Structure formats: C-alpha cells, structure tokens
mmCIF file of C-alpha atoms and ligand atoms in Angstrom:
data_model
loop_
_atom_site.group_PDB
_atom_site.id
_atom_site.type_symbol
_atom_site.label_atom_id
_atom_site.label_comp_id
_atom_site.label_asym_id
_atom_site.label_seq_id
_atom_site.Cartn_x
_atom_site.Cartn_y
_atom_site.Cartn_z
ATOM 1 C CA MET H 1 -77.931 -61.804 -88.740
ATOM 2 C CA GLU H 2 -79.434 -63.365 -84.955
ATOM 3 C CA THR H 3 -81.438 -66.395 -85.599
ATOM 4 C CA GLY H 4 -83.363 -67.834 -83.148
ATOM 5 C CA PHE H 5 -85.060 -71.683 -82.012
ATOM 6 C CA LEU H 6 -88.655 -71.172 -81.006
ATOM 7 C CA SER H 7 -91.232 -73.749 -79.461
ATOM 8 C CA GLU H 8 -94.315 -72.240 -80.160
ATOM 9 C CA ILE H 9 -96.167 -69.606 -80.593
ATOM 10 C CA PHE H 10 -100.158 -69.366 -79.624
ATOM 11 C CA SER H 11 -102.399 -66.914 -78.143
ATOM 12 C CA SER H 12 -104.347 -67.473 -74.941
ATOM 13 C CA PHE H 13 -105.287 -65.931 -71.603
ATOM 14 C CA GLN H 14 -102.359 -65.415 -69.557
ATOM 15 C CA GLY H 15 -102.670 -67.533 -66.309
ATOM 16 C CA GLU H 16 -99.309 -66.624 -64.046
ATOM 17 C CA GLY H 17 -99.340 -62.662 -62.494
ATOM 18 C CA LEU H 18 -100.185 -59.273 -62.293
ATOM 19 C CA PHE H 19 -101.536 -59.761 -66.065
ATOM 20 C CA ALA H 20 -103.540 -63.370 -65.414
ATOM 21 C CA GLY H 21 -106.899 -62.884 -67.683
ATOM 22 C CA ARG H 22 -105.762 -60.473 -70.224
ATOM 23 C CA ARG H 23 -104.951 -62.070 -73.776
ATOM 24 C CA HIS H 24 -101.625 -62.706 -74.782
ATOM 25 C CA LEU H 25 -99.345 -63.632 -77.989
ATOM 26 C CA PHE H 26 -97.232 -66.211 -76.073
ATOM 27 C CA VAL H 27 -93.536 -66.347 -77.879
ATOM 28 C CA ARG H 28 -92.308 -69.811 -76.411
ATOM 29 C CA MET H 29 -88.213 -69.795 -76.668
ATOM 30 C CA ALA H 30 -86.889 -73.133 -77.026
ATOM 31 C CA GLY H 31 -83.893 -74.252 -74.467
ATOM 32 C CA CYS H 32 -83.592 -73.368 -70.718
ATOM 33 C CA ASN H 33 -80.658 -73.606 -68.162
ATOM 34 C CA LEU H 34 -82.256 -74.958 -65.542
ATOM 35 C CA ARG H 35 -84.437 -78.554 -64.149
ATOM 36 C CA CYS H 36 -87.084 -77.811 -62.360
ATOM 37 C CA GLY H 37 -88.269 -80.356 -60.891
ATOM 38 C CA TYR H 38 -92.043 -78.785 -61.419
ATOM 39 C CA CYS H 39 -91.822 -77.659 -64.610
ATOM 40 C CA ASP H 40 -95.059 -77.519 -66.504
ATOM 41 C CA THR H 41 -93.511 -77.096 -70.147
ATOM 42 C CA PRO H 42 -90.393 -79.970 -70.653
ATOM 43 C CA GLU H 43 -90.924 -79.524 -74.452
ATOM 44 C CA SER H 44 -89.391 -75.952 -73.920
ATOM 45 C CA LEU H 45 -86.050 -77.820 -72.047
ATOM 46 C CA VAL H 46 -84.455 -78.509 -75.535
ATOM 47 C CA ARG H 47 -83.636 -76.654 -78.738
ATOM 48 C CA THR H 48 -85.957 -78.859 -81.417
ATOM 49 C CA PRO H 49 -85.770 -79.111 -85.331
ATOM 50 C CA ASP H 50 -89.130 -77.441 -86.094
ATOM 51 C CA CYS H 51 -92.026 -75.344 -82.972
ATOM 52 C CA ALA H 52 -95.494 -74.956 -82.891
ATOM 53 C CA VAL H 53 -97.665 -72.128 -84.394
ATOM 54 C CA HIS H 54 -101.067 -72.509 -83.064
ATOM 55 C CA ALA H 55 -102.802 -70.123 -85.261
ATOM 56 C CA PRO H 56 -105.798 -67.631 -84.267
ATOM 57 C CA ASP H 57 -107.684 -69.625 -86.957
ATOM 58 C CA GLY H 58 -107.200 -72.350 -85.250
ATOM 59 C CA SER H 59 -105.203 -74.577 -87.484
ATOM 60 C CA GLU H 60 -101.162 -75.965 -86.687
ATOM 61 C CA ARG H 61 -98.119 -76.389 -88.700
ATOM 62 C CA ARG H 62 -94.716 -76.354 -87.965
ATOM 63 C CA VAL H 63 -92.343 -74.493 -88.743
ATOM 64 C CA PRO H 64 -88.242 -75.413 -89.141
ATOM 65 C CA ASN H 65 -85.827 -73.822 -86.666
ATOM 66 C CA PRO H 66 -84.352 -71.839 -85.964
ATOM 67 C CA LEU H 67 -86.041 -68.583 -87.592
ATOM 68 C CA GLY H 68 -85.426 -65.493 -88.725
ATOM 69 C CA VAL H 69 -85.883 -61.935 -87.177
ATOM 70 C CA ALA H 70 -87.962 -61.440 -90.355
ATOM 71 C CA GLU H 71 -90.289 -65.030 -90.401
ATOM 72 C CA VAL H 72 -90.843 -64.461 -86.898
ATOM 73 C CA SER H 73 -92.558 -61.049 -87.857
ATOM 74 C CA SER H 74 -94.041 -62.268 -90.065
ATOM 75 C CA LEU H 75 -95.920 -65.395 -88.098
ATOM 76 C CA LEU H 76 -96.475 -63.296 -85.503
ATOM 77 C CA ALA H 77 -98.431 -60.629 -87.263
ATOM 78 C CA PRO H 78 -101.945 -62.185 -87.879
ATOM 79 C CA PHE H 79 -101.941 -62.635 -84.279
ATOM 80 C CA LEU H 80 -100.759 -59.233 -83.506
ATOM 81 C CA ALA H 81 -103.814 -57.914 -86.157
ATOM 82 C CA SER H 82 -106.964 -60.020 -84.291
ATOM 83 C CA PRO H 83 -108.190 -57.555 -81.485
ATOM 84 C CA GLY H 84 -108.059 -57.525 -77.446
ATOM 85 C CA LEU H 85 -104.659 -58.922 -76.841
ATOM 86 C CA HIS H 86 -103.018 -57.741 -73.708
ATOM 87 C CA ALA H 87 -99.598 -57.662 -74.796
ATOM 88 C CA VAL H 88 -96.642 -59.861 -76.572
ATOM 89 C CA ALA H 89 -95.064 -62.217 -73.627
ATOM 90 C CA ILE H 90 -91.501 -64.026 -74.404
ATOM 91 C CA THR H 91 -91.695 -66.624 -72.946
ATOM 92 C CA GLY H 92 -89.065 -70.495 -72.231
ATOM 93 C CA GLY H 93 -87.975 -72.366 -71.794
ATOM 94 C CA GLU H 94 -85.621 -69.601 -70.842
ATOM 95 C CA PRO H 95 -85.792 -66.896 -73.419
ATOM 96 C CA LEU H 96 -82.823 -64.992 -72.063
ATOM 97 C CA LEU H 97 -80.289 -67.573 -73.479
ATOM 98 C CA GLN H 98 -81.275 -66.176 -76.738
ATOM 99 C CA SER H 99 -80.707 -62.892 -75.764
ATOM 100 C CA GLY H 100 -78.645 -61.704 -78.468
ATOM 101 C CA PHE H 101 -82.032 -62.621 -81.262
ATOM 102 C CA LEU H 102 -84.522 -61.122 -78.941
ATOM 103 C CA ALA H 103 -82.445 -57.732 -79.037
ATOM 104 C CA GLU H 104 -82.358 -57.817 -82.884
ATOM 105 C CA LEU H 105 -86.117 -59.184 -82.987
ATOM 106 C CA LEU H 106 -87.965 -55.948 -80.857
ATOM 107 C CA GLY H 107 -85.213 -53.524 -81.785
ATOM 108 C CA THR H 108 -85.850 -54.171 -85.462
ATOM 109 C CA ALA H 109 -89.878 -55.088 -85.276
ATOM 110 C CA ARG H 110 -91.244 -53.161 -81.941
ATOM 111 C CA PRO H 111 -94.095 -54.771 -81.514
ATOM 112 C CA PRO H 112 -97.467 -52.190 -81.115
ATOM 113 C CA LEU H 113 -98.240 -54.022 -77.389
ATOM 114 C CA PRO H 114 -96.193 -54.348 -74.377
ATOM 115 C CA VAL H 115 -93.839 -56.570 -74.136
ATOM 116 C CA VAL H 116 -93.624 -58.715 -71.078
ATOM 117 C CA LEU H 117 -90.421 -60.779 -70.519
ATOM 118 C CA GLU H 118 -91.515 -64.126 -68.572
ATOM 119 C CA THR H 119 -87.829 -65.322 -67.100
ATOM 120 C CA ASN H 120 -85.690 -67.529 -64.248
ATOM 121 C CA GLY H 121 -84.104 -64.787 -62.743
ATOM 122 C CA SER H 122 -80.291 -65.868 -63.358
ATOM 123 C CA TYR H 123 -79.345 -63.233 -66.552
ATOM 124 C CA PRO H 124 -78.738 -60.753 -65.201
ATOM 125 C CA ARG H 125 -75.722 -59.444 -67.896
ATOM 126 C CA LYS H 126 -78.127 -61.065 -70.947
ATOM 127 C CA LEU H 127 -81.003 -59.010 -69.382
ATOM 128 C CA ARG H 128 -78.929 -55.953 -69.743
ATOM 129 C CA ASP H 129 -79.495 -57.037 -74.303
ATOM 130 C CA VAL H 130 -83.031 -56.827 -74.003
ATOM 131 C CA LEU H 131 -84.145 -53.998 -71.584
ATOM 132 C CA PRO H 132 -84.740 -51.207 -73.538
ATOM 133 C CA PHE H 133 -87.044 -53.264 -75.287
ATOM 134 C CA ILE H 134 -89.462 -54.831 -72.433
ATOM 135 C CA ASP H 135 -92.526 -52.753 -70.612
ATOM 136 C CA ILE H 136 -92.747 -55.537 -68.710
ATOM 137 C CA VAL H 137 -90.701 -58.460 -66.296
ATOM 138 C CA SER H 138 -91.682 -60.871 -64.756
ATOM 139 C CA MET H 139 -89.462 -62.676 -62.965
ATOM 140 C CA ASP H 140 -89.254 -66.340 -61.026
ATOM 141 C CA VAL H 141 -87.513 -67.092 -57.285
ATOM 142 C CA LYS H 142 -86.155 -69.966 -57.868
ATOM 143 C CA LEU H 143 -86.562 -72.044 -54.015
ATOM 144 C CA PRO H 144 -83.982 -74.527 -54.102
ATOM 145 C CA SER H 145 -85.980 -77.208 -51.850
ATOM 146 C CA ASN H 146 -88.520 -77.627 -54.696
ATOM 147 C CA SER H 147 -87.082 -76.424 -58.342
ATOM 148 C CA GLY H 148 -84.100 -78.572 -57.227
ATOM 149 C CA GLU H 149 -81.540 -75.978 -58.929
ATOM 150 C CA ALA H 150 -78.777 -74.462 -56.740
ATOM 151 C CA ALA H 151 -79.631 -71.011 -55.399
ATOM 152 C CA LEU H 152 -79.810 -67.320 -57.728
ATOM 153 C CA TRP H 153 -80.309 -65.065 -54.952
ATOM 154 C CA GLN H 154 -77.675 -63.220 -55.452
ATOM 155 C CA GLU H 155 -77.967 -63.740 -60.174
ATOM 156 C CA HIS H 156 -82.255 -62.597 -58.702
ATOM 157 C CA ARG H 157 -81.513 -59.792 -56.842
ATOM 158 C CA GLU H 158 -78.975 -58.213 -59.732
ATOM 159 C CA PHE H 159 -81.678 -59.113 -62.093
ATOM 160 C CA LEU H 160 -84.598 -57.138 -60.473
ATOM 161 C CA GLY H 161 -82.392 -54.332 -59.408
ATOM 162 C CA LEU H 162 -81.564 -53.747 -63.074
ATOM 163 C CA SER H 163 -85.624 -54.071 -63.417
ATOM 164 C CA VAL H 164 -86.483 -51.186 -61.381
ATOM 165 C CA GLY H 165 -87.975 -48.689 -63.350
ATOM 166 C CA LYS H 166 -90.049 -51.840 -65.770
ATOM 167 C CA THR H 167 -93.585 -52.931 -64.391
ATOM 168 C CA VAL H 168 -92.118 -55.518 -62.719
ATOM 169 C CA TYR H 169 -93.429 -58.754 -60.139
ATOM 170 C CA VAL H 170 -92.107 -61.481 -58.657
ATOM 171 C CA LYS H 171 -93.508 -65.277 -58.603
ATOM 172 C CA VAL H 172 -92.434 -67.542 -56.202
ATOM 173 C CA PRO H 173 -93.506 -71.117 -56.901
ATOM 174 C CA VAL H 174 -94.202 -73.051 -53.439
ATOM 175 C CA ASP H 175 -95.261 -76.372 -52.042
ATOM 176 C CA GLU H 176 -95.688 -78.663 -49.481
ATOM 177 C CA THR H 177 -92.021 -79.135 -49.432
ATOM 178 C CA THR H 178 -91.199 -75.274 -49.222
ATOM 179 C CA LEU H 179 -88.590 -74.270 -46.195
ATOM 180 C CA ASP H 180 -89.744 -71.319 -44.304
ATOM 181 C CA ASP H 181 -86.741 -69.620 -44.346
ATOM 182 C CA GLU H 182 -86.540 -69.660 -48.088
ATOM 183 C CA VAL H 183 -89.430 -67.910 -47.845
ATOM 184 C CA ARG H 184 -88.224 -65.107 -45.650
ATOM 185 C CA GLU H 185 -85.333 -65.322 -47.658
ATOM 186 C CA ALA H 186 -87.000 -64.328 -51.204
ATOM 187 C CA ALA H 187 -89.162 -62.089 -49.347
ATOM 188 C CA ARG H 188 -86.199 -60.072 -47.797
ATOM 189 C CA LEU H 189 -84.287 -60.012 -51.486
ATOM 190 C CA VAL H 190 -87.309 -58.244 -52.939
ATOM 191 C CA ALA H 191 -87.992 -55.757 -50.435
ATOM 192 C CA GLY H 192 -84.163 -55.205 -50.695
ATOM 193 C CA VAL H 193 -85.408 -53.544 -54.175
ATOM 194 C CA ASP H 194 -88.558 -52.249 -53.714
ATOM 195 C CA ARG H 195 -91.077 -53.642 -50.903
ATOM 196 C CA ARG H 196 -93.832 -52.210 -53.324
ATOM 197 C CA LEU H 197 -93.320 -54.567 -55.433
ATOM 198 C CA THR H 198 -96.013 -57.348 -56.497
ATOM 199 C CA VAL H 199 -94.713 -60.918 -55.309
ATOM 200 C CA PHE H 200 -97.129 -63.705 -56.184
ATOM 201 C CA LEU H 201 -97.097 -67.394 -54.494
ATOM 202 C CA GLN H 202 -97.740 -70.047 -57.083
ATOM 203 C CA PRO H 203 -98.851 -73.090 -55.784
ATOM 204 C CA ILE H 204 -97.598 -76.040 -57.462
ATOM 205 C CA PHE H 205 -99.448 -77.994 -58.883
ATOM 206 C CA SER H 206 -99.027 -82.079 -60.037
ATOM 207 C CA PRO H 207 -98.611 -83.216 -63.518
ATOM 208 C CA SER H 208 -102.224 -84.116 -63.041
ATOM 209 C CA GLU H 209 -103.241 -81.466 -61.701
ATOM 210 C CA GLU H 210 -102.844 -81.812 -58.676
ATOM 211 C CA MET H 211 -102.372 -78.769 -55.665
ATOM 212 C CA GLN H 212 -98.512 -79.510 -54.263
ATOM 213 C CA ILE H 213 -99.837 -77.246 -50.684
ATOM 214 C CA SER H 214 -102.095 -76.976 -48.279
ATOM 215 C CA PRO H 215 -103.999 -74.339 -47.133
ATOM 216 C CA SER H 216 -102.795 -73.947 -44.278
ATOM 217 C CA ARG H 217 -98.852 -73.881 -45.344
ATOM 218 C CA LEU H 218 -100.074 -71.292 -47.851
ATOM 219 C CA GLY H 219 -101.577 -68.934 -45.127
ATOM 220 C CA ARG H 220 -97.760 -69.476 -43.227
ATOM 221 C CA PHE H 221 -95.804 -68.584 -46.508
ATOM 222 C CA TYR H 222 -98.392 -65.751 -47.252
ATOM 223 C CA ASP H 223 -97.695 -64.235 -43.400
ATOM 224 C CA ILE H 224 -93.297 -64.567 -43.711
ATOM 225 C CA ALA H 225 -93.536 -62.778 -47.278
ATOM 226 C CA ALA H 226 -96.124 -60.169 -45.395
ATOM 227 C CA GLU H 227 -93.651 -59.109 -43.211
ATOM 228 C CA PHE H 228 -91.155 -57.696 -45.737
ATOM 229 C CA LEU H 229 -93.600 -57.419 -48.226
ATOM 230 C CA ALA H 230 -96.323 -54.502 -49.238
ATOM 231 C CA ASP H 231 -98.103 -56.483 -52.049
ATOM 232 C CA VAL H 232 -97.984 -60.481 -51.726
ATOM 233 C CA ARG H 233 -100.865 -62.665 -53.548
ATOM 234 C CA VAL H 234 -101.305 -66.088 -53.825
ATOM 235 C CA LEU H 235 -102.711 -67.311 -57.018
ATOM 236 C CA PRO H 236 -102.543 -70.636 -58.965
ATOM 237 C CA GLN H 237 -102.079 -70.405 -63.022
ATOM 238 C CA THR H 238 -105.170 -69.805 -63.645
ATOM 239 C CA HIS H 239 -104.826 -70.704 -67.105
ATOM 240 C CA LYS H 240 -104.532 -74.385 -66.392
ATOM 241 C CA LEU H 241 -108.272 -74.300 -64.303
ATOM 242 C CA LEU H 242 -109.683 -73.011 -68.078
ATOM 243 C CA GLY H 243 -108.034 -75.663 -69.783
ATOM 244 C CA VAL H 244 -106.163 -74.099 -71.865
ATOM 245 C CA ARG H 245 -102.273 -73.920 -73.632
HETATM 246 S S1 SF4 Q 301 -86.965 -72.550 -65.594
HETATM 247 FE FE1 SF4 Q 301 -88.825 -72.284 -66.427
HETATM 248 S S2 SF4 Q 301 -88.804 -73.792 -68.465
HETATM 249 FE FE2 SF4 Q 301 -87.254 -73.615 -67.586
HETATM 250 S S3 SF4 Q 301 -86.940 -75.699 -66.093
HETATM 251 FE FE3 SF4 Q 301 -87.548 -74.824 -64.043
HETATM 252 S S4 SF4 Q 301 -89.694 -73.859 -65.029
HETATM 253 FE FE4 SF4 Q 301 -89.044 -75.052 -66.596
#
C-alpha cells in the first residue's frame, strides 16, 4: 500500500488556464523537484509532518502525513458531496513525484468528477503511471530565464506527446526578463505536438502582487506565440485578483 505526503486540501475557484472561474477541489501534493524563482506555493516544496484540510464549512485542521489511500478518500468525501464542483485538481508542488500513490488513489477511489493534473511537465515517465486516471492535463512550460532552472524542452515535448487524447492546455509563466527566443521555442514545441492546443501566457506577479511584465512585452510575446499556435491567450492568475486561495 502506497502512502502520500500532502500539503493541503481545499475547495476554491480555479485561477488558471482553461477552467478559470470553475470551482475545483484542490489536492496539493507536497514536494517539488524544481525551485522556480516565481513559485507562489513555497510551503508545498518539501514534505511536512502534516497537511492542512480547509473543510467546506470553513474550519481548518491539520492531519499527520503520510496518508493512506483510504484516509485521503475519506478526507475528500465531504468536499465531493458539496454542490457545484467542476473537477478535482491534483496539484503541488509537483504531484508526479508521488505518481505511485496517485495511481493507487485514483485507481481505487476515482472521483465522480473530471480529474485535472497540474504539473511542471518534467516527468513524462511518471505521467504514464497516472494517465489512465486523468481527464485534463495542465502543463507548465518552464522558461530558464524566469524559473532559474535548466531548460526542459525535451521533457516538455515528450510529456505533451503522451498527453494527446486528454483535454490539454499549456501555461507559460512570463515576466519582463523572459526572452523572445524562449517564447518562440515554447510555441514551436507545443505546435510540434498540436498547434490547436490552448497556450496561456501567464504574467508573473511579485509576492506583493505586482505584475512583473509590461503590457507591451505581453503583446510582443502574444504575437510571437501566435505565429505558431492557433489559440494563444493572456491570463493572469485570477484567484489572486479574487483574494482566494
Ligand atoms: S514547479 Fe511549481 S511548485 Fe515547483 S517550484 Fe516551480 S512553481 Fe513552485
């Protein structure tokens, strides 16, 4: 039996991507293999002794890690019984670091809703473990100039290729330091898989919630990406505008 380290469980409005504005149940897994300079969930980067459960009634409690599949299923049950949920979003951290646990969780107690995988797209091999249980893939493309990480072009390409057949969209965090060539390479990479995939240019915000890119740079990046792709959109993280988690 696998066990998993969680960071938090909560319900909120999806703030990113194709389903922004829908109410999702977020299952945030603990631990990440990257350390992006703009990361806005630093509390999820490492495994912790417990996780936070923000219940539908507004109460919060801490639950000890690691958790078994049955324990997580029972924690999710009250959320799944509440009306208006569109999907369950498996997020992180990088959830695929715990792909074995997720495969067991989703295979044993598949939620009665679509399952979204929010991922940094760096583990195509681990994706294979969970892909049968995933309906929607939300993959980030990490650009070295603003993530501070090494380029992951090959991993991202393989990851997207494996995801074809699911509902897929791509987010590309951008800021003023982002290079034209990176946006071009990201767009070319996605178009090489399917030029109809929706790509979101997502402005990076500072910890004090100031946008880190000018409208003119955003416009330029849009134009570059649109040379290769049929559906490019600019969308900030709307949950931050709403002041919700
Ligand atoms: S991949 Fe996501 S969770 Fe991990 S460091 Fe980057 S932004 Fe943070």
